[in-house]
């Protein structure tokens, strides 16, 4: 079979000849959209998602839920205003009509961690078997935390002992639930997956993390906040519970009318552009309060030389013309690592990025990929046990490979702003979370 041309084409990363001055409307959050879809599918009444992200990962989630018997109607209203996402789609809304979860069904997870981990607990509640399959890389991503936990809670799963895809969940229409111990040190999504469906388990669920440090805690806080917003009772370590223990009480979930926040992690390359070019970028509708990990960009990019101003209309980042190295623990915000590494490669002093050993299990081994690609442009990056050490060097043009990883593609684009001749292999992979990235990027530069 011939390779997909989109996967082999080289995209010349635009080089910035002057400081950027732009307003960029960032599409909705993937993390919020996919959690909202799951909760709406489990609700006892219809719900609305407004300004949802339309990307490969969210469309995979929607199609998977449809396959399991959930009706999702898509509408676009020309009268709606606002700009959290693409202005042309600002009035888009999805109406979710839960009508029981059914099998037999087949779910394509692509390479979406939220789909492959959040939906097996729903499948255990379905009336019939649900088969899960996906991209070749999805077979390599850990799923044992969810599989083993569901078996303890009463589910029957055929995975041929792999602890990974492909697999079949034999839904029995209900699940006992109760207490379960898991090691979620490779992905906080193992915890979120069980919490999201926990209200529908007969006994609810008590999830106890027994492994080493837990990555991406803000994503678990996002899950808890969204559960509480639809009426679930959740006890957490932060609310006075035991450390590393989350409890969800069984009960009905409410249908809500939810407007999806802009994806703050996807705002990263645009904010980085202001830092790299000494320019100014406004991201409209940046929330004053959020559980999204991307909100930490305000702190990190300020330390690296930028100036952030959060106002009612959004976030403005202004670059100073200088980029400083940083020593930072990114354990809670690992998804920001590729973009921060790209900026650090252009800094005036070394950087150490720590706490992100779990990135070796993401869409690709992000630590190895960043090291290889930046070094092949003349950089000096070394892997550590739990991260990267980056010594800035004068970089040159070349091909920046993405490994079908959207955040690798945007990292290469950031470097391309300052380094002429950078070509991104398979920029189309950004469609995983940001389908219009090339157009947004060139539009930011005034092209």
C-alpha positions as a printed NumPy array, in Angstrom:
array([[  0.   ,   0.   ,   0.   ],
       [  1.331,   3.434,  -0.903],
       [  1.987,   5.775,   2.023],
       [ -0.545,   8.491,   2.754],
       [  0.755,  11.644,   0.977],
       [ -0.236,  13.725,   4.01 ],
       [  2.163,  11.65 ,   6.112],
       [  5.136,  12.091,   3.786],
       [  4.664,  15.684,   2.608],
       [  7.034,  18.299,   4.015],
       [  5.555,  21.574,   5.258],
       [  7.989,  24.53 ,   5.152],
       [  7.691,  25.996,   8.638],
       [  7.177,  29.754,   8.225],
       [ 10.127,  31.896,   9.328],
       [  9.224,  35.099,  11.193],
       [ 10.89 ,  38.131,   9.618],
       [  9.471,  40.474,  12.259],
       [  7.774,  40.465,  15.655],
       [  4.373,  38.781,  15.703],
       [  1.339,  40.92 ,  16.576],
       [ -1.82 ,  38.842,  16.356],
       [ -5.073,  37.676,  17.901],
       [ -5.53 ,  33.903,  17.669],
       [ -8.875,  32.21 ,  18.369],
       [ -7.845,  28.824,  19.755],
       [-10.334,  25.944,  19.278],
       [-12.025,  24.269,  22.237],
       [-10.315,  21.971,  24.714],
       [ -9.961,  18.34 ,  23.693],
       [ -9.743,  17.22 ,  27.321],
       [-12.93 ,  19.056,  28.288],
       [-14.803,  18.056,  25.109],
       [-14.125,  14.336,  25.48 ],
       [-14.919,  14.284,  29.205],
       [-18.119,  16.221,  28.529],
       [-19.143,  13.727,  25.834],
       [-18.646,  10.788,  28.212],
       [-20.609,  12.427,  31.032],
       [-23.427,  13.448,  28.667],
       [-23.623,   9.865,  27.361],
       [-24.024,   8.603,  30.943],
       [-26.578,  11.241,  31.972],
       [-30.237,  10.576,  32.67 ],
       [-31.38 ,  13.423,  30.397],
       [-30.183,  15.202,  27.24 ],
       [-27.351,  17.721,  27.365],
       [-25.647,  20.32 ,  25.183],
       [-21.975,  20.922,  24.362],
       [-21.379,  24.366,  22.849],
       [-18.239,  25.285,  20.886],
       [-16.907,  21.708,  21.1  ],
       [-13.561,  20.912,  19.532],
       [-13.905,  19.14 ,  16.181],
       [-10.665,  17.194,  15.821],
       [ -9.658,  13.621,  15.151],
       [ -9.701,  12.683,  18.852],
       [-13.1  ,  14.252,  19.608],
       [-14.725,  12.917,  16.454],
       [-13.413,   9.447,  17.323],
       [-15.025,   9.81 ,  20.751],
       [-18.337,  10.963,  19.265],
       [-18.391,   8.153,  16.687],
       [-17.552,   5.587,  19.357],
       [-20.45 ,   6.747,  21.527],
       [-22.787,   6.681,  18.518],
       [-21.704,   3.099,  17.833],
       [-22.69 ,   2.276,  21.434],
       [-26.185,   3.731,  21.034],
       [-25.78 ,   7.401,  22.023],
       [-27.396,   9.936,  19.691],
       [-25.309,  13.068,  19.052],
       [-26.886,  15.8  ,  16.942],
       [-24.647,  18.516,  15.479],
       [-25.971,  22.017,  14.85 ],
       [-24.445,  25.327,  13.768],
       [-26.173,  28.603,  14.611],
       [-25.246,  31.645,  12.543],
       [-26.693,  33.934,  15.209],
       [-24.285,  32.903,  17.941],
       [-21.423,  35.216,  18.771],
       [-18.17 ,  34.78 ,  20.589],
       [-14.805,  33.41 ,  19.687],
       [-13.53 ,  30.553,  21.806],
       [-12.922,  28.491,  18.685],
       [-12.825,  29.063,  14.97 ],
       [-15.105,  32.116,  14.486],
       [-16.867,  30.422,  11.558],
       [-17.913,  27.603,  13.923],
       [-18.531,  29.77 ,  17.   ],
       [-22.227,  28.792,  17.037],
       [-21.644,  25.044,  16.785],
       [-23.294,  22.841,  19.379],
       [-23.699,  19.12 ,  19.949],
       [-26.897,  17.811,  21.552],
       [-26.303,  14.495,  23.301],
       [-29.296,  12.193,  23.743],
       [-28.426,   9.212,  25.961],
       [-30.592,   6.18 ,  25.262],
       [-28.826,   3.292,  26.939],
       [-25.479,   1.793,  25.96 ],
       [-25.654,  -1.114,  23.522],
       [-23.543,  -3.706,  21.797],
       [-22.454,  -5.315,  19.659],
       [-20.302,  -2.388,  18.617],
       [-16.82 ,  -1.688,  17.28 ],
       [-14.835,   1.307,  18.507],
       [-11.914,   2.829,  16.601],
       [ -9.759,   4.644,  19.188],
       [ -7.244,   5.921,  16.627],
       [ -4.332,   6.883,  18.872],
       [ -6.465,   8.848,  21.349],
       [ -5.644,   8.087,  24.975],
       [ -8.971,   9.479,  26.189],
       [-10.959,   7.223,  23.85 ],
       [ -9.007,   4.03 ,  24.547],
       [ -9.119,   4.581,  28.341],
       [-12.395,   6.402,  29.056],
       [-14.693,   4.153,  27.014],
       [-13.974,   0.589,  28.276],
       [-15.787,   1.383,  31.582],
       [-18.805,   2.574,  29.551],
       [-18.591,  -0.585,  27.454],
       [-18.82 ,  -2.642,  30.636],
       [-22.203,  -0.941,  31.206],
       [-23.408,  -1.683,  27.673],
       [-25.826,  -4.444,  26.814],
       [-23.548,  -6.549,  24.606],
       [-19.913,  -6.859,  23.471],
       [-17.836,  -3.834,  22.414],
       [-14.61 ,  -4.392,  20.466],
       [-11.821,  -1.79 ,  20.713],
       [ -9.153,  -1.364,  18.033],
       [ -6.981,   1.496,  16.77 ],
       [ -3.803,   2.694,  15.103],
       [ -0.693,   0.505,  15.378],
       [  0.814,   2.875,  17.987],
       [ -2.275,   2.413,  20.175],
       [ -1.261,  -1.243,  20.672],
       [  1.927,  -0.036,  22.396],
       [  0.241,   2.371,  24.813],
       [ -0.468,   1.028,  28.325],
       [ -4.052,   0.061,  29.072],
       [ -3.492,  -2.524,  31.779],
       [ -4.479,  -0.107,  34.547],
       [ -8.01 ,   0.165,  33.175],
       [ -8.307,  -3.491,  32.109],
       [ -7.148,  -4.926,  35.443],
       [ -9.305,  -2.51 ,  37.439],
       [-12.438,  -3.276,  35.45 ],
       [-11.936,  -6.988,  36.006],
       [-11.701,  -6.411,  39.755],
       [-14.924,  -4.383,  39.543],
       [-16.746,  -7.221,  37.768],
       [-16.178,  -6.76 ,  34.029],
       [-15.315,  -9.491,  31.52 ],
       [-12.622,  -8.484,  29.024],
       [-10.82 , -10.454,  26.313],
       [ -7.365,  -9.016,  25.579],
       [ -5.381, -12.264,  25.197],
       [ -3.377, -11.253,  28.278],
       [ -1.684,  -8.302,  26.564],
       [ -2.99 ,  -5.51 ,  28.781],
       [ -3.4  ,  -3.466,  25.618],
       [ -5.42 ,  -3.175,  22.418],
       [ -7.102,  -4.792,  20.569],
       [ -9.642,  -6.141,  23.039],
       [-13.337,  -6.836,  23.587],
       [-15.35 ,  -5.738,  26.618],
       [-18.376,  -7.979,  27.2  ],
       [-20.917,  -5.536,  28.589],
       [-23.51 ,  -6.939,  30.946],
       [-25.709,  -3.86 ,  31.255],
       [-24.344,  -3.043,  34.714],
       [-21.166,  -3.272,  36.799],
       [-20.802,  -3.953,  40.51 ],
       [-18.084,  -1.355,  41.13 ],
       [-16.622,  -0.829,  44.596],
       [-13.002,  -0.46 ,  45.757],
       [-10.057,  -1.043,  43.432],
       [ -6.303,  -0.456,  43.581],
       [ -4.407,   0.637,  40.472],
       [ -0.971,   1.857,  39.505],
       [ -1.632,   4.999,  37.48 ],
       [  1.98 ,   6.211,  37.425],
       [  2.072,   5.795,  33.634],
       [ -1.144,   7.752,  33.01 ],
       [ -3.572,   9.758,  35.141],
       [ -6.205,   8.76 ,  32.566],
       [ -6.495,   5.392,  34.36 ],
       [ -7.963,   7.227,  37.374],
       [-10.156,   9.553,  35.316],
       [-11.553,   6.632,  33.29 ],
       [-12.909,   4.913,  36.392],
       [-14.165,   8.105,  38.044],
       [-16.134,   9.249,  34.964],
       [-18.252,   6.079,  34.853],
       [-18.222,   5.527,  38.626],
       [-21.632,   7.112,  39.323],
       [-23.249,   4.457,  37.101],
       [-21.623,   1.51 ,  38.903],
       [-23.943,  -0.231,  41.384],
       [-21.63 ,   0.544,  44.317],
       [-19.944,   3.584,  42.825],
       [-16.162,   3.326,  42.848],
       [-13.218,   3.885,  45.179],
       [ -9.964,   4.277,  43.244],
       [ -6.737,   3.929,  45.216],
       [ -3.473,   4.773,  43.397],
       [ -0.693,   2.503,  44.716],
       [  2.17 ,   3.337,  42.353],
       [  4.881,   5.978,  42.383],
       [  4.211,   9.645,  41.67 ],
       [  1.007,  10.348,  39.776],
       [  1.473,  12.468,  36.621],
       [ -0.904,  15.124,  35.278],
       [ -2.879,  15.708,  38.488],
       [ -4.636,  18.752,  36.941],
       [ -6.383,  16.384,  34.542],
       [ -7.789,  14.384,  37.48 ],
       [ -8.952,  17.656,  39.074],
       [-10.637,  18.495,  35.755],
       [-12.451,  15.141,  35.847],
       [-13.588,  15.708,  39.442],
       [-14.817,  19.255,  38.734],
       [-16.77 ,  18.108,  35.694],
       [-18.312,  15.193,  37.614],
       [-19.462,  17.534,  40.382],
       [-20.926,  19.915,  37.791],
       [-23.308,  17.167,  36.613],
       [-24.386,  16.215,  40.11 ],
       [-21.916,  13.502,  41.137],
       [-20.647,  13.253,  44.698],
       [-16.859,  12.872,  44.687],
       [-14.484,  12.67 ,  47.654],
       [-10.859,  13.538,  46.882],
       [ -7.537,  13.957,  48.696],
       [ -7.954,  17.731,  48.28 ],
       [-11.361,  17.662,  50.009],
       [-10.057,  15.976,  53.128],
       [ -9.972,  12.374,  51.942],
       [ -7.107,   9.897,  52.081],
       [ -4.015,  10.62 ,  49.962],
       [ -4.221,   9.028,  46.5  ],
       [ -7.834,   7.892,  47.008],
       [-10.906,   9.087,  45.073],
       [-14.454,   7.973,  45.855],
       [-17.533,   8.434,  43.65 ],
       [-21.002,   7.736,  45.058],
       [-23.522,   5.954,  42.786],
       [-26.266,   8.179,  41.414],
       [-27.882,   9.743,  38.368],
       [-26.009,  12.342,  36.318],
       [-27.689,  15.507,  35.071],
       [-27.736,  16.732,  31.507],
       [-26.039,  20.128,  31.311],
       [-25.612,  22.997,  28.86 ],
       [-21.829,  23.404,  28.753],
       [-19.692,  25.835,  26.772],
       [-16.246,  24.351,  26.103],
       [-13.227,  26.461,  27.104],
       [-10.471,  27.189,  24.57 ],
       [ -7.728,  24.546,  24.648],
       [ -4.992,  26.266,  26.644],
       [ -2.372,  23.652,  25.772],
       [ -3.078,  24.251,  22.094],
       [ -2.524,  27.964,  22.72 ],
       [  1.085,  27.15 ,  23.596],
       [  2.705,  27.453,  20.144],
       [  1.017,  30.819,  19.537],
       [  2.107,  32.207,  22.897],
       [  5.574,  30.808,  22.196],
       [  5.583,  32.767,  18.936],
       [  5.307,  36.02 ,  20.902],
       [  8.184,  34.907,  23.118],
       [ 10.406,  33.768,  20.232],
       [  9.834,  36.832,  18.03 ],
       [  9.637,  39.451,  20.768],
       [  6.049,  40.136,  19.71 ],
       [  2.529,  40.131,  21.114],
       [ -0.239,  37.506,  20.908],
       [ -3.769,  37.714,  22.327],
       [ -5.719,  34.514,  23.058],
       [ -9.399,  35.559,  23.517],
       [-11.614,  34.003,  26.204],
       [ -8.772,  32.672,  28.381],
       [-10.647,  31.586,  31.538],
       [ -9.96 ,  33.312,  34.859],
       [-10.364,  29.955,  36.617],
       [ -9.673,  26.593,  35.017],
       [ -8.388,  23.086,  35.719],
       [ -6.645,  22.93 ,  32.333],
       [ -2.894,  22.241,  32.701],
       [ -2.173,  24.78 ,  29.958],
       [ -2.953,  27.631,  32.362],
       [  0.524,  27.105,  33.816],
       [  1.976,  28.542,  30.605],
       [  1.446,  31.977,  32.127],
       [  3.953,  31.194,  34.878],
       [  6.427,  29.235,  32.738],
       [  6.626,  31.675,  29.816],
       [  6.934,  34.621,  32.222],
       [  9.957,  32.934,  33.794],
       [ 11.382,  32.387,  30.299],
       [ 11.219,  36.095,  29.472],
       [  7.639,  36.948,  28.542],
       [  5.066,  39.229,  30.148],
       [  1.508,  37.905,  30.626],
       [ -1.59 ,  39.996,  31.202],
       [ -4.903,  38.255,  31.92 ],
       [ -7.952,  40.462,  31.309],
       [-11.681,  39.931,  30.767],
       [-11.177,  39.644,  27.012],
       [ -8.352,  37.085,  27.184],
       [ -4.641,  36.559,  27.758],
       [ -1.951,  38.731,  26.18 ],
       [  1.652,  37.502,  26.115],
       [  4.321,  39.99 ,  25.102],
       [  7.871,  38.866,  24.387],
       [ 10.863,  40.858,  25.604],
       [ 13.167,  39.893,  22.761],
       [ 15.117,  37.565,  25.076],
       [ 14.42 ,  33.941,  26.002],
       [ 15.827,  32.58 ,  29.244],
       [ 16.504,  28.963,  30.135],
       [ 14.418,  27.331,  32.845],
       [ 14.705,  24.563,  35.433],
       [ 11.19 ,  23.258,  35.885],
       [  9.243,  20.204,  37.025],
       [  6.577,  19.492,  34.4  ],
       [  5.169,  16.359,  36.034],
       [  1.679,  17.841,  36.293],
       [  1.775,  19.436,  32.834],
       [  3.732,  16.959,  30.725],
       [  1.813,  17.762,  27.533],
       [  3.51 ,  21.185,  27.52 ],
       [  6.998,  19.628,  27.334],
       [  7.504,  19.587,  23.523],
       [  6.663,  23.275,  23.154],
       [  8.773,  24.281,  26.15 ],
       [ 11.685,  22.217,  24.808],
       [ 11.402,  24.014,  21.467],
       [ 11.52 ,  27.43 ,  23.148],
       [ 14.368,  26.289,  25.424],
       [ 16.418,  25.289,  22.368],
       [ 16.31 ,  28.978,  21.343],
       [ 17.115,  30.409,  24.796],
       [ 20.199,  32.259,  26.042],
       [ 20.99 ,  29.711,  28.777],
       [ 20.523,  25.977,  29.468],
       [ 17.251,  24.401,  30.603],
       [ 16.351,  21.273,  32.569],
       [ 12.854,  19.818,  32.161],
       [ 12.046,  17.317,  34.916],
       [  9.285,  14.968,  36.092],
       [  8.178,  13.738,  32.656],
       [  9.445,  10.17 ,  32.304],
       [  5.827,   9.159,  31.519],
       [  6.144,  10.982,  28.164],
       [  7.958,   7.923,  26.843],
       [  4.5  ,   6.279,  26.727],
       [  2.576,   9.067,  24.959],
       [  1.66 ,   9.297,  21.246],
       [  5.343,   8.569,  20.695],
       [  8.351,   8.454,  23.033],
       [  8.384,  12.24 ,  23.247],
       [ 11.683,  12.487,  25.121],
       [ 13.591,  10.424,  22.548],
       [ 11.829,  12.173,  19.655],
       [ 12.584,  15.695,  20.92 ],
       [ 16.205,  14.79 ,  21.574],
       [ 16.703,  13.343,  18.106],
       [ 14.898,  16.041,  16.137],
       [ 16.381,  19.081,  17.903],
       [ 19.867,  17.582,  17.775],
       [ 19.544,  16.897,  14.045],
       [ 18.988,  20.639,  13.6  ],
       [ 22.27 ,  21.274,  15.41 ],
       [ 20.989,  21.333,  18.984],
       [ 22.423,  19.826,  22.15 ],
       [ 19.716,  17.911,  24.01 ],
       [ 20.325,  14.956,  26.308],
       [ 17.785,  12.683,  27.938],
       [ 17.805,  12.314,  31.7  ],
       [ 16.047,   9.675,  33.788],
       [ 12.934,  11.825,  34.018],
       [ 13.273,  14.515,  31.375],
       [ 15.593,  16.567,  29.186],
       [ 18.624,  18.814,  29.543],
       [ 18.851,  21.406,  26.777],
       [ 21.937,  23.478,  25.966],
       [ 21.111,  26.129,  23.359],
       [ 23.176,  26.027,  20.169],
       [ 22.939,  27.805,  16.848],
       [ 20.406,  25.737,  14.884],
       [ 20.102,  25.157,  11.145],
       [ 17.357,  24.055,   8.783],
       [ 16.369,  20.465,   8.127],
       [ 13.505,  17.996,   8.327],
       [ 11.7  ,  17.84 ,  11.679],
       [  9.943,  14.478,  11.995],
       [  6.68 ,  14.264,  13.957],
       [  6.17 ,  10.513,  14.582],
       [  2.406,  11.058,  14.082],
       [  2.477,  13.239,  17.217],
       [  0.648,  16.575,  17.06 ],
       [  2.793,  18.223,  19.731],
       [  5.982,  17.301,  17.893],
       [  4.61 ,  19.101,  14.829],
       [  3.852,  22.295,  16.732],
       [  7.24 ,  22.151,  18.473],
       [  8.933,  22.076,  15.072],
       [  6.848,  25.047,  13.935],
       [  8.037,  27.06 ,  16.952],
       [ 11.679,  26.397,  16.064],
       [ 10.95 ,  27.286,  12.445],
       [  9.998,  30.829,  13.478],
       [ 13.635,  31.509,  14.408],
       [ 15.463,  29.059,  12.13 ],
       [ 15.162,  29.243,   8.362],
       [ 14.698,  26.065,   6.345],
       [ 12.872,  23.896,   8.889],
       [ 10.464,  21.47 ,   7.193],
       [  7.79 ,  19.672,   9.207],
       [  7.089,  16.102,   8.143],
       [  3.35 ,  15.294,   8.384],
       [  2.028,  18.566,   9.773],
       [ -1.407,  17.007,   9.123],
       [ -1.009,  15.117,  12.41 ],
       [ -2.017,  18.359,  14.181],
       [ -5.6  ,  17.466,  13.185],
       [ -5.59 ,  15.203,  16.252],
       [ -6.437,  18.24 ,  18.384],
       [ -6.218,  21.321,  16.105],
       [ -7.399,  20.687,  12.52 ],
       [ -6.739,  24.254,  11.315],
       [ -3.25 ,  24.629,  12.752],
       [ -1.37 ,  25.435,   9.501],
       [ -3.948,  28.095,   8.594],
       [ -3.969,  29.566,  12.123],
       [ -0.158,  29.617,  12.13 ],
       [  0.254,  31.392,   8.807],
       [ -2.628,  33.721,   9.673],
       [ -0.855,  34.699,  12.896],
       [  2.161,  35.676,  10.799],
       [  0.011,  37.773,   8.495],
       [  0.414,  35.475,   5.514]])
